Structure formats: structure tokens, C-alpha cells
């Protein structure tokens, strides 16, 4: 497979499109300069890009480009209905449901032209079958009574931040929620069941530690070539499934920390995964102020600490959940930080090179 | 006929105003209340609705609407009457940063 030719960096002040020059990666062009781009998704079926904006005053917007970011067209955004209410399980009062953030993007299968998925705050999953011209709330998930037990992790409301479409059968999806574990559909989003068995929430009262709905998954990824293999970075640590999310195993004692937000899995080797650890909860800074990427190549039995090219002195960069991405070849990785740092590796993380630029805070990185 | 003025931070999202330097956009609209005025405005510029109102029809938290110099009191009830000479300003609230 050819290497993707663009790195899409969504930031607090616009979208930065990077390409590989003769000697280094560089900013080739920008879009939405000055506006908050929270996520940029790529539809690999037709090469189009989708940029999610959060305009603050004027709400969340979605734009599409079919010419690799040179021009953009505004699309519809998901909308909640007049009777939809956000009820949460941590004691906050009910409130009318309105779109707060577009938090996850995925496209449908080869046999589903125009199908797109968006995960949102306050917790709705939306599907489009017309390239984003219209959106439908997946009521089979939204109307489940357990949704009223979901709660926000880092936000006032719950949100869907991870969507994994099974490459073998695109009607099968796994989504992850902060905070409500992992959910599965086998029928294109109509019916759902929870599948977070084995996850452990140390932050909950002890009797609810293994409650599937109380699991704060920070991010979930699926191996493209071995979709039964999934990796999760959880508020509480690292979890792995080898049976399509039917069960999860916790991987403990990973130095320097099992806390973090981001995870990536190799596209063809399900035993290889990457994480970016931090000090948990109220700190959320790199351990010892040294930026480290951890990597396993044996399914989580051992981990490497990758530091070459990453700052090792007074570094306070945090890599948030969409701030780590691996390309389709499995060779290139990128990390972008909440303080605007950006590093790229072209050897699976062994060495890293910083982008020669000072970017705004990075919300997401992705390969296009 | 009442006049509605959109702040440049808002008008720049209208396709007709996207090019060039940011500038206010003003429209004269025949309406007897604020709801009717905004509805007619959104009919002319369909993408604008989602910038001013959320999907529940409420004026966005960080959007301010002034009618004849006074901020509207109830963002969920737009049945406020307008005079033929009324001027309506739609702008970003400073609370939004």
C-alpha cells in the first residue's frame, strides 16, 4: 500500500495540512485559519476529507473537501429532536439535548456509498447515507434506558469518541463512550448491546468497579487486518480484547504509567500498539516532564519506552485522545499535543522528529 | 420595514460574504415580530439558522440579539414585536471569548 501523502492536523486555530518534503515534513497549506477545528476525518473510499469545527458562539459545523483541502463545502450537522433530553448518571440535572461537539468520525463499508458515522457530545451516534447532506440519530442506542446512567468524562455530558467499523462486515460497529464502556451493533446501528466485560474502573465505588456501563474508555482502536483484536486506553489503564470486544483483559504495570488518552494499533499486526502515558487525574502531564511513547510488539507482554527525538527536559505536552495516529503502512506515526507540539516517526516510533513550526493546541491528527 | 444587521463574525459564514474583508451584513425584512424576521432571514440564507439558533430553536448561548438597543430577555421566546423602524443586531456575545 502506498504511504498516505498528507498529515492532517486539527488545531485550536485551524487545519494544517502537512506533506513530506525532501528533508522533513512541512506545512503545505492551511484551512479555517483562526477557527477551532476539532477533528478531520478521511473517507478512504473516495478520498474526501471532513472537517469538524466548533465555532464556539455559532455552534458545531461540518465541512467537506474533495480536493484535499483546497476548497470546502459546508454540510448539515447532526441535530437532536425537540423531545431529546440529556440525563446523566452522576447527579447533574436533565437538560435539553443539543449538539455540543463532533467527537468521532468513521466512514461506512465499500458497499455503503455515502454512509458516514459521527459520534457526538452529548452522546448521540449519527449516521448519514448521503455524504453528510443529512444525519439520523441512531435511536436504538439513544433510547436505551441505560443511557441515563452514562456520564461525562472531562465534559459535562457523555460523548462517543471512538467508532470502529468492521472491515469484514460494515454493518458491525463497535463504539466507545466516555463514560459508558463499549457498545456493539451487528445491524448497522439499529440495535445495541454493551460489551465492556473485564474492564475495571478504579475510580468508582468498589461494588461498581466492574460495572460495564461505568467504564471510562478514553479511546478504542481496532486492527484493520485482524478486527477481533482491539486496544483501549481507559481512564484506569490499558485493556485488550482478542475476541471482538466480548471480553477484555487489563494490562498492568506498564512503565512509566498506564494512564493516558491515546492509543494506536498497527494496521496488519494486532500485537503492536502504541500509547502516550501521562500522570493521571489532576496532573495530566508527562511523567518526570519527559515525553514518552510506549510500544508493545508482543500483545502487551512487554513494552518499549520510545524517547529518541522527543523532549526529555521540562516537557508538559499532553497527547489527547485523537492526538496519536498511525498511517496505513504501519510505519509512520504522528503525535500532536495540547500545547501545540507535533512529532512524526517514520520507523514505528523508534525515532521522532519535531515539526519545525509552533502550532496552536492540537485537537487531532490523522493521515489522509 | 425592520432592519437586521449581522456582525462580521457571523456574516463571514454567508457564502456571499465569504470573500473579501469581513463586514457587517444588513437586510431589510418585512416582519412584525423577531421570530418572523429571523425566519425570513433564514429562508434567504438557510445555513444561517444553525449559527444563530440551536436545534431546539433557542438563541445560542453565546449569541446576543439586540432589538432597538436592548438585549432580548428570553432566548427561547422570540415573539417579541417589532416596529417598522426597528433595528435588530445579531452578534457574538462577549461571554463567548
Short mmCIF file of C-alpha atoms in Angstrom, two decimals:
data_model
loop_
_atom_site.label_atom_id
_atom_site.label_comp_id
_atom_site.label_asym_id
_atom_site.label_seq_id
_atom_site.Cartn_x
_atom_site.Cartn_y
_atom_site.Cartn_z
CA UNK A 1 0.00 0.00 0.00
CA UNK A 2 1.28 3.48 -0.82
CA UNK A 3 2.06 5.84 2.02
CA UNK A 4 -0.63 8.42 2.65
CA UNK A 5 0.61 11.73 1.36
CA UNK A 6 -0.88 14.12 3.91
CA UNK A 7 -0.90 14.55 7.64
CA UNK A 8 -4.00 16.45 8.76
CA UNK A 9 -3.51 18.38 11.99
CA UNK A 10 -6.70 19.80 13.51
CA UNK A 11 -5.94 22.63 15.90
CA UNK A 12 -7.46 25.38 18.02
CA UNK A 13 -6.70 27.81 15.21
CA UNK A 14 -7.34 25.88 12.04
CA UNK A 15 -6.46 22.83 10.00
CA UNK A 16 -2.83 22.37 8.99
CA UNK A 17 -2.09 20.08 6.06
CA UNK A 18 1.42 18.66 6.18
CA UNK A 19 3.35 16.93 3.42
CA UNK A 20 6.74 15.25 3.32
CA UNK A 21 9.40 17.47 1.77
CA UNK A 22 12.82 16.29 0.67
CA UNK A 23 14.20 16.51 4.20
CA UNK A 24 11.31 16.93 6.58
CA UNK A 25 7.58 17.26 7.00
CA UNK A 26 6.25 20.75 6.39
CA UNK A 27 3.03 22.74 6.42
CA UNK A 28 1.79 22.77 2.84
CA UNK A 29 -1.45 24.67 3.39
CA UNK A 30 -4.00 25.69 5.97
CA UNK A 31 -7.77 25.89 6.14
CA UNK A 32 -10.17 27.61 8.55
CA UNK A 33 -7.29 29.66 9.94
CA UNK A 34 -8.40 31.21 13.23
CA UNK A 35 -11.26 28.78 13.78
CA UNK A 36 -11.29 25.75 16.05
CA UNK A 37 -11.07 22.53 14.05
CA UNK A 38 -11.74 19.69 16.44
CA UNK A 39 -11.38 16.70 14.13
CA UNK A 40 -10.69 15.94 10.47
CA UNK A 41 -11.81 12.61 9.05
CA UNK A 42 -10.85 10.96 5.79
CA UNK A 43 -13.20 8.84 3.70
CA UNK A 44 -10.78 6.34 2.21
CA UNK A 45 -13.35 5.17 -0.35
CA UNK A 46 -13.41 8.42 -2.29
CA UNK A 47 -10.57 10.46 -0.78
CA UNK A 48 -12.79 13.22 0.58
CA UNK A 49 -11.96 14.99 3.84
CA UNK A 50 -14.44 16.06 6.53
CA UNK A 51 -13.52 18.86 8.95
CA UNK A 52 -15.49 19.30 12.17
CA UNK A 53 -15.46 22.86 13.52
CA UNK A 54 -16.51 24.17 16.88
CA UNK A 55 -17.19 27.85 16.36
CA UNK A 56 -18.00 28.49 19.99
CA UNK A 57 -20.50 31.31 19.54
CA UNK A 58 -22.11 29.79 16.48
CA UNK A 59 -22.02 26.07 17.22
CA UNK A 60 -20.52 22.96 15.64
CA UNK A 61 -20.17 22.79 11.87
CA UNK A 62 -19.06 20.22 9.31
CA UNK A 63 -17.30 20.89 6.01
CA UNK A 64 -16.26 18.57 3.18
CA UNK A 65 -13.39 18.85 0.74
CA UNK A 66 -12.98 16.74 -2.38
CA UNK A 67 -9.74 18.42 -3.46
CA UNK A 68 -7.50 17.65 -0.49
CA UNK A 69 -8.31 20.76 1.47
CA UNK A 70 -8.09 23.42 -1.23
CA UNK A 71 -11.80 24.18 -1.08
CA UNK A 72 -14.55 23.27 1.36
CA UNK A 73 -18.34 22.99 1.30
CA UNK A 74 -20.45 23.30 4.43
CA UNK A 75 -22.68 20.31 5.21
CA UNK A 76 -25.52 19.63 7.60
CA UNK A 77 -24.68 18.79 11.20
CA UNK A 78 -26.37 16.25 13.44
CA UNK A 79 -29.37 17.61 15.32
CA UNK A 80 -31.23 16.31 18.33
CA UNK A 81 -35.02 16.33 18.38
CA UNK A 82 -37.29 18.58 20.47
CA UNK A 83 -38.01 15.82 23.00
CA UNK A 84 -34.44 14.62 23.39
CA UNK A 85 -33.02 15.10 26.84
CA UNK A 86 -29.57 14.53 28.27
CA UNK A 87 -29.97 12.64 31.53
CA UNK A 88 -26.73 11.63 33.19
CA UNK A 89 -25.85 9.18 35.91
CA UNK A 90 -23.67 11.37 38.10
CA UNK A 91 -26.31 13.61 39.59
CA UNK A 92 -26.46 16.54 37.18
CA UNK A 93 -29.95 17.78 36.27
CA UNK A 94 -31.58 16.81 32.97
CA UNK A 95 -31.12 19.25 30.12
CA UNK A 96 -32.39 19.58 26.52
CA UNK A 97 -30.10 17.74 24.11
CA UNK A 98 -28.17 19.96 21.74
CA UNK A 99 -25.07 19.17 19.72
CA UNK A 100 -22.02 20.08 21.79
CA UNK A 101 -19.15 18.53 19.86
CA UNK A 102 -18.47 16.26 16.89
CA UNK A 103 -16.09 13.84 18.56
CA UNK A 104 -15.67 10.86 16.24
CA UNK A 105 -15.78 10.20 12.50
CA UNK A 106 -15.91 6.96 10.53
CA UNK A 107 -17.00 6.01 7.06
CA UNK A 108 -19.05 3.03 6.01
CA UNK A 109 -18.00 0.00 4.01
CA UNK A 110 -17.27 -0.38 0.32
CA UNK A 111 -20.85 -1.47 -0.31
CA UNK A 112 -22.32 1.54 1.50
CA UNK A 113 -21.60 4.58 -0.67
CA UNK A 114 -22.23 7.84 1.13
CA UNK A 115 -22.50 6.25 4.56
CA UNK A 116 -20.76 8.16 7.34
CA UNK A 117 -20.85 7.95 11.13
CA UNK A 118 -20.38 10.72 13.67
CA UNK A 119 -20.03 10.33 17.40
CA UNK A 120 -21.02 13.39 19.42
CA UNK A 121 -21.27 15.01 22.77
CA UNK A 122 -23.83 14.70 24.43
CA UNK A 123 -23.77 11.02 23.47
CA UNK A 124 -25.68 10.54 20.23
CA UNK A 125 -24.39 8.45 17.34
CA UNK A 126 -25.48 9.79 13.95
CA UNK A 127 -25.50 8.14 10.52
CA UNK A 128 -25.58 9.74 7.09
CA UNK A 129 -26.28 7.87 3.87
CA UNK A 130 -25.77 10.87 1.59
CA UNK A 131 -22.18 12.05 2.25
CA UNK A 132 -23.24 14.26 5.14
CA UNK A 133 -26.14 16.10 3.49
CA UNK A 134 -28.42 14.78 6.26
CA UNK A 135 -28.00 12.91 9.54
CA UNK A 136 -30.12 10.49 11.53
CA UNK A 137 -29.78 9.87 15.26
CA UNK A 138 -29.39 6.16 15.97
CA UNK A 139 -32.37 5.86 18.28
CA UNK A 140 -31.70 2.21 19.03
CA UNK A 141 -28.76 3.39 21.11
CA UNK A 142 -30.02 6.81 22.24
CA UNK A 143 -33.35 5.44 23.52
CA UNK A 144 -31.85 2.63 25.58
CA UNK A 145 -32.80 3.16 29.23
CA UNK A 146 -29.20 2.64 30.35
CA UNK A 147 -28.17 5.83 28.55
CA UNK A 148 -29.44 7.74 31.57
CA UNK A 149 -26.63 6.08 33.52
CA UNK A 150 -23.94 7.43 31.18
CA UNK A 151 -21.94 10.39 32.39
CA UNK A 152 -19.36 12.82 31.15
CA UNK A 153 -15.63 12.21 31.36
CA UNK A 154 -13.88 15.55 31.18
CA UNK A 155 -17.06 17.15 29.83
CA UNK A 156 -20.46 17.87 31.33
CA UNK A 157 -22.11 15.28 29.11
CA UNK A 158 -21.19 11.84 27.82
CA UNK A 159 -19.69 11.50 24.38
CA UNK A 160 -18.83 8.96 21.70
CA UNK A 161 -15.19 9.35 20.72
CA UNK A 162 -14.35 6.02 19.04
CA UNK A 163 -16.14 4.28 16.16
CA UNK A 164 -14.73 1.04 14.72
CA UNK A 165 -16.43 -0.22 11.55
CA UNK A 166 -15.70 -3.90 10.97
CA UNK A 167 -13.85 -4.20 7.64
CA UNK A 168 -15.36 -7.66 7.08
CA UNK A 169 -18.96 -6.54 7.51
CA UNK A 170 -19.63 -2.81 7.77
CA UNK A 171 -22.97 -3.35 9.50
CA UNK A 172 -20.96 -4.39 12.56
CA UNK A 173 -19.74 -1.47 14.63
CA UNK A 174 -18.10 -1.05 17.97
CA UNK A 175 -18.22 2.34 19.64
CA UNK A 176 -16.65 3.57 22.86
CA UNK A 177 -18.16 6.15 25.18
CA UNK A 178 -16.74 8.39 27.84
CA UNK A 179 -18.27 7.34 30.11
CA UNK A 180 -20.27 4.25 29.25
CA UNK A 181 -17.94 1.47 28.15
CA UNK A 182 -18.08 -0.16 24.72
CA UNK A 183 -21.20 -0.88 22.67
CA UNK A 184 -21.77 -3.18 19.74
CA UNK A 185 -24.25 -3.31 16.85
CA UNK A 186 -24.45 -6.00 14.18
CA UNK A 187 -27.23 -4.43 12.14
CA UNK A 188 -25.94 -1.05 11.02
CA UNK A 189 -26.79 0.76 14.22
CA UNK A 190 -30.39 -0.26 14.86
CA UNK A 191 -29.86 -2.46 17.93
CA UNK A 192 -27.07 -2.37 20.50
CA UNK A 193 -25.56 -4.25 23.41
CA UNK A 194 -22.83 -3.30 25.86
CA UNK A 195 -19.55 -5.22 25.72
CA UNK A 196 -17.12 -3.98 28.36
CA UNK A 197 -16.77 -7.22 30.34
CA UNK A 198 -13.44 -7.33 32.13
CA UNK A 199 -12.86 -3.59 32.26
CA UNK A 200 -12.17 -2.17 35.71
CA UNK A 201 -12.94 1.32 36.96
CA UNK A 202 -10.75 2.00 39.97
CA UNK A 203 -12.32 5.46 40.38
CA UNK A 204 -15.81 4.05 41.08
CA UNK A 205 -17.19 2.82 44.40
CA UNK A 206 -15.78 -0.75 44.84
CA UNK A 207 -19.05 -2.53 44.20
CA UNK A 208 -19.31 -0.87 40.82
CA UNK A 209 -15.69 -1.25 39.71
CA UNK A 210 -16.55 -3.90 37.11
CA UNK A 211 -19.89 -2.34 36.13
CA UNK A 212 -19.69 -2.31 32.33
CA UNK A 213 -21.52 0.99 32.00
CA UNK A 214 -19.17 2.81 34.40
CA UNK A 215 -16.07 2.26 32.26
CA UNK A 216 -14.37 5.44 31.10
CA UNK A 217 -12.82 4.40 27.83
CA UNK A 218 -10.58 7.19 26.57
CA UNK A 219 -10.04 5.69 23.14
CA UNK A 220 -10.56 2.37 21.33
CA UNK A 221 -8.89 1.16 18.13
CA UNK A 222 -9.31 -1.95 16.01
CA UNK A 223 -6.69 -3.78 13.94
CA UNK A 224 -7.77 -3.48 10.30
CA UNK A 225 -6.37 -6.87 9.30
CA UNK A 226 -7.48 -8.68 12.47
CA UNK A 227 -10.69 -6.95 13.58
CA UNK A 228 -11.24 -9.27 16.55
CA UNK A 229 -8.24 -7.52 18.10
CA UNK A 230 -8.96 -4.25 19.87
CA UNK A 231 -6.94 -1.99 22.16
CA UNK A 232 -8.29 0.51 24.67
CA UNK A 233 -6.71 3.31 26.61
CA UNK A 234 -9.00 3.61 29.61
CA UNK A 235 -9.00 6.18 32.41
CA UNK A 236 -7.82 3.35 34.57
CA UNK A 237 -5.23 1.76 32.32
CA UNK A 238 -4.72 -0.34 29.21
CA UNK A 239 -7.10 -3.06 28.06
CA UNK A 240 -7.00 -5.51 25.18
CA UNK A 241 -9.58 -7.74 23.54
CA UNK A 242 -8.80 -10.62 21.19
CA UNK A 243 -12.39 -11.76 20.74
CA UNK A 244 -14.12 -8.79 19.18
CA UNK A 245 -14.84 -7.00 22.49
CA UNK A 246 -16.67 -9.95 24.04
CA UNK A 247 -14.10 -9.83 26.84
CA UNK A 248 -11.28 -7.51 27.88
CA UNK A 249 -8.00 -8.13 29.66
CA UNK A 250 -6.27 -5.45 31.70
CA UNK A 251 -2.58 -4.91 31.10
CA UNK A 252 -0.98 -3.57 34.26
CA UNK A 253 2.42 -2.31 35.32
CA UNK A 254 3.41 -0.58 32.11
CA UNK A 255 6.19 1.92 32.79
CA UNK A 256 6.20 4.84 33.14
CA UNK A 257 2.38 4.95 33.52
CA UNK A 258 -0.75 3.16 32.32
CA UNK A 259 -2.72 6.42 32.31
CA UNK A 260 -3.17 8.29 29.07
CA UNK A 261 -5.70 9.15 26.41
CA UNK A 262 -4.44 7.92 23.05
CA UNK A 263 -3.84 4.50 21.53
CA UNK A 264 -2.89 3.29 18.05
CA UNK A 265 -2.70 -0.25 16.67
CA UNK A 266 -0.66 -1.48 13.73
CA UNK A 267 -2.91 -2.00 10.68
CA UNK A 268 -1.73 -5.56 9.99
CA UNK A 269 -0.07 -6.80 13.20
CA UNK A 270 -2.62 -6.81 16.04
CA UNK A 271 0.10 -7.39 18.63
CA UNK A 272 1.68 -3.98 18.03
CA UNK A 273 0.16 -0.98 19.79
CA UNK A 274 1.30 2.46 20.90
CA UNK A 275 0.32 4.65 23.85
CA UNK A 276 1.36 8.05 25.21
CA UNK A 277 1.46 7.88 29.01
CA UNK A 278 0.93 10.71 31.49
CA UNK A 279 0.46 11.24 35.22
CA UNK A 280 -3.17 10.56 35.96
CA UNK A 281 -6.16 12.57 37.00
CA UNK A 282 -5.46 16.04 38.23
CA UNK A 283 -1.95 16.35 36.75
CA UNK A 284 -2.15 15.21 33.13
CA UNK A 285 1.46 15.94 32.27
CA UNK A 286 4.23 13.58 31.12
CA UNK A 287 5.88 11.51 33.84
CA UNK A 288 9.03 13.32 35.05
CA UNK A 289 8.26 16.01 32.42
CA UNK A 290 9.68 13.69 29.76
CA UNK A 291 7.59 12.89 26.69
CA UNK A 292 7.49 9.14 26.04
CA UNK A 293 5.61 6.87 23.66
CA UNK A 294 5.18 3.29 24.84
CA UNK A 295 5.01 0.44 22.35
CA UNK A 296 4.26 -3.23 22.62
CA UNK A 297 5.11 -5.69 19.86
CA UNK A 298 4.00 -8.82 21.63
CA UNK A 299 0.39 -8.19 22.52
CA UNK A 300 1.14 -6.36 25.74
CA UNK A 301 3.60 -8.75 27.41
CA UNK A 302 6.43 -6.22 27.15
CA UNK A 303 6.63 -2.52 26.32
CA UNK A 304 9.37 -0.29 24.91
CA UNK A 305 9.72 3.29 26.08
CA UNK A 306 10.40 5.35 22.99
CA UNK A 307 12.10 8.68 23.65
CA UNK A 308 14.52 9.34 20.78
CA UNK A 309 13.65 12.74 19.33
CA UNK A 310 11.03 13.54 21.97
CA UNK A 311 11.69 16.29 24.57
CA UNK A 312 13.14 14.89 27.78
CA UNK A 313 13.52 18.04 29.85
CA UNK A 314 10.72 20.21 31.25
CA UNK A 315 8.15 18.94 28.78
CA UNK A 316 4.48 19.40 29.65
CA UNK A 317 2.88 18.33 26.38
CA UNK A 318 -0.23 16.19 26.77
CA UNK A 319 -1.34 13.99 23.90
CA UNK A 320 -5.11 13.88 23.95
CA UNK A 321 -7.24 11.00 22.63
CA UNK A 322 -7.21 11.94 18.97
CA UNK A 323 -3.64 13.22 19.09
CA UNK A 324 -1.94 9.97 18.01
CA UNK A 325 -2.32 8.35 14.60
CA UNK A 326 -0.65 5.60 12.61
CA UNK A 327 -0.75 5.51 8.84
CA UNK A 328 -1.99 2.67 6.64
CA UNK A 329 1.53 1.30 6.10
CA UNK A 330 2.10 0.91 9.83
CA UNK A 331 5.43 2.72 9.60
CA UNK A 332 4.51 6.34 10.22
CA UNK A 333 3.09 7.73 13.43
CA UNK A 334 2.30 11.28 14.46
CA UNK A 335 1.56 12.81 17.85
CA UNK A 336 0.17 16.29 18.45
CA UNK A 337 -0.08 17.90 21.88
CA UNK A 338 -2.40 20.22 23.74
CA UNK A 339 0.37 22.80 23.76
CA UNK A 340 0.98 22.62 20.02
CA UNK A 341 3.87 20.18 19.82
CA UNK A 342 3.94 17.87 16.81
CA UNK A 343 6.28 14.93 16.27
CA UNK A 344 6.42 12.40 13.44
CA UNK A 345 8.08 9.00 13.34
CA UNK A 346 8.75 7.06 10.16
CA UNK A 347 10.10 3.92 11.85
CA UNK A 348 7.22 2.78 14.08
CA UNK A 349 8.24 5.12 16.87
CA UNK A 350 11.94 4.26 17.23
CA UNK A 351 12.85 7.85 16.35
CA UNK A 352 10.83 11.05 16.20
CA UNK A 353 11.30 14.41 14.50
CA UNK A 354 9.60 17.60 15.65
CA UNK A 355 7.80 19.72 13.10
CA UNK A 356 9.69 22.95 12.53
CA UNK A 357 6.72 25.15 13.48
CA UNK A 358 4.89 26.35 16.55
CA UNK A 359 1.33 25.17 16.11
CA UNK A 360 -1.79 26.09 18.07
CA UNK A 361 -3.05 23.45 20.54
CA UNK A 362 -3.62 20.23 18.62
CA UNK A 363 -7.01 18.54 18.88
CA UNK A 364 -6.45 15.69 16.43
CA UNK A 365 -4.02 14.23 13.93
CA UNK A 366 -4.88 11.94 11.04
CA UNK A 367 -3.34 10.58 7.85
CA UNK A 368 -5.03 11.47 4.56
CA UNK B 1 -39.50 47.96 7.41
CA UNK B 2 -37.34 46.49 10.20
CA UNK B 3 -33.67 46.08 9.51
CA UNK B 4 -31.44 43.28 10.76
CA UNK B 5 -27.68 43.66 10.96
CA UNK B 6 -25.34 40.68 11.27
CA UNK B 7 -21.95 41.20 12.88
CA UNK B 8 -18.99 40.47 10.64
CA UNK B 9 -18.09 37.40 12.73
CA UNK B 10 -21.41 35.96 11.60
CA UNK B 11 -21.75 37.31 8.09
CA UNK B 12 -18.44 35.79 7.04
CA UNK B 13 -20.15 32.38 7.06
CA UNK B 14 -22.64 33.53 4.42
CA UNK B 15 -21.37 32.39 1.02
CA UNK B 16 -22.00 35.84 -0.47
CA UNK B 17 -19.86 37.48 2.22
CA UNK B 18 -17.13 34.85 2.49
CA UNK B 19 -14.73 36.58 0.12
CA UNK B 20 -13.01 39.86 0.92
CA UNK B 21 -12.64 41.71 4.18
CA UNK B 22 -15.10 40.90 7.00
CA UNK B 23 -18.01 43.31 7.02
CA UNK B 24 -21.45 43.67 8.55
CA UNK B 25 -24.41 42.44 6.56
CA UNK B 26 -27.71 44.32 6.71
CA UNK B 27 -31.10 43.22 5.42
CA UNK B 28 -34.49 44.98 5.37
CA UNK B 29 -37.17 42.44 6.17
CA UNK B 30 -40.91 42.87 6.37
CA UNK B 31 -41.87 41.32 9.72
CA UNK B 32 -43.94 42.22 12.76
CA UNK B 33 -42.01 40.24 15.33
CA UNK B 34 -38.50 38.92 15.90
CA UNK B 35 -39.46 35.32 15.17
CA UNK B 36 -40.90 36.29 11.79
CA UNK B 37 -37.88 38.42 10.97
CA UNK B 38 -35.42 35.63 11.73
CA UNK B 39 -37.50 33.08 9.84
CA UNK B 40 -37.49 35.27 6.75
CA UNK B 41 -33.76 35.86 7.16
CA UNK B 42 -33.11 32.11 7.41
CA UNK B 43 -35.26 31.49 4.34
CA UNK B 44 -32.90 33.74 2.39
CA UNK B 45 -29.77 32.23 3.97
CA UNK B 46 -30.56 28.68 5.05
CA UNK B 47 -27.17 27.90 6.59
CA UNK B 48 -27.53 30.86 8.95
CA UNK B 49 -30.20 29.25 11.14
CA UNK B 50 -27.76 26.85 12.77
CA UNK B 51 -25.37 29.69 13.56
CA UNK B 52 -27.93 31.77 15.45
CA UNK B 53 -30.21 29.11 16.94
CA UNK B 54 -29.52 25.64 18.29
CA UNK B 55 -31.57 22.70 17.05
CA UNK B 56 -34.17 23.35 19.76
CA UNK B 57 -34.87 26.81 18.33
CA UNK B 58 -33.19 28.65 21.20
CA UNK B 59 -30.76 31.51 20.55
CA UNK B 60 -27.29 30.08 21.10
CA UNK B 61 -25.75 30.59 24.49
CA UNK B 62 -23.01 32.86 23.15
CA UNK B 63 -25.09 34.76 20.60
CA UNK B 64 -26.65 38.09 21.57
CA UNK B 65 -29.61 39.73 19.84
CA UNK B 66 -30.37 43.39 20.44
CA UNK B 67 -33.68 44.96 19.42
CA UNK B 68 -33.58 48.75 19.32
CA UNK B 69 -30.62 48.75 21.64
CA UNK B 70 -31.93 46.30 24.22
CA UNK B 71 -30.75 42.69 24.54
CA UNK B 72 -33.60 40.23 24.28
CA UNK B 73 -34.55 38.80 27.67
CA UNK B 74 -35.76 35.33 26.73
CA UNK B 75 -33.64 33.40 24.25
CA UNK B 76 -36.31 30.73 23.94
CA UNK B 77 -39.22 33.07 23.14
CA UNK B 78 -38.77 35.23 20.06
CA UNK B 79 -42.33 36.51 19.78
CA UNK B 80 -41.14 40.00 20.56
CA UNK B 81 -42.99 42.63 18.45
CA UNK B 82 -41.05 44.85 16.07
CA UNK B 83 -41.90 48.33 14.80
CA UNK B 84 -41.40 49.33 11.19
CA UNK B 85 -38.39 51.34 12.32
CA UNK B 86 -36.86 48.60 14.49
CA UNK B 87 -33.21 47.70 14.18
CA UNK B 88 -32.10 44.22 15.17
CA UNK B 89 -28.44 43.37 15.76
CA UNK B 90 -27.23 39.79 15.83
CA UNK B 91 -23.75 39.38 17.20
CA UNK B 92 -21.40 37.15 19.14
CA UNK B 93 -21.77 37.59 22.89
CA UNK B 94 -18.56 38.71 24.56
CA UNK B 95 -19.04 35.88 27.06
CA UNK B 96 -18.02 33.52 24.29
CA UNK B 97 -14.48 34.86 24.24
#
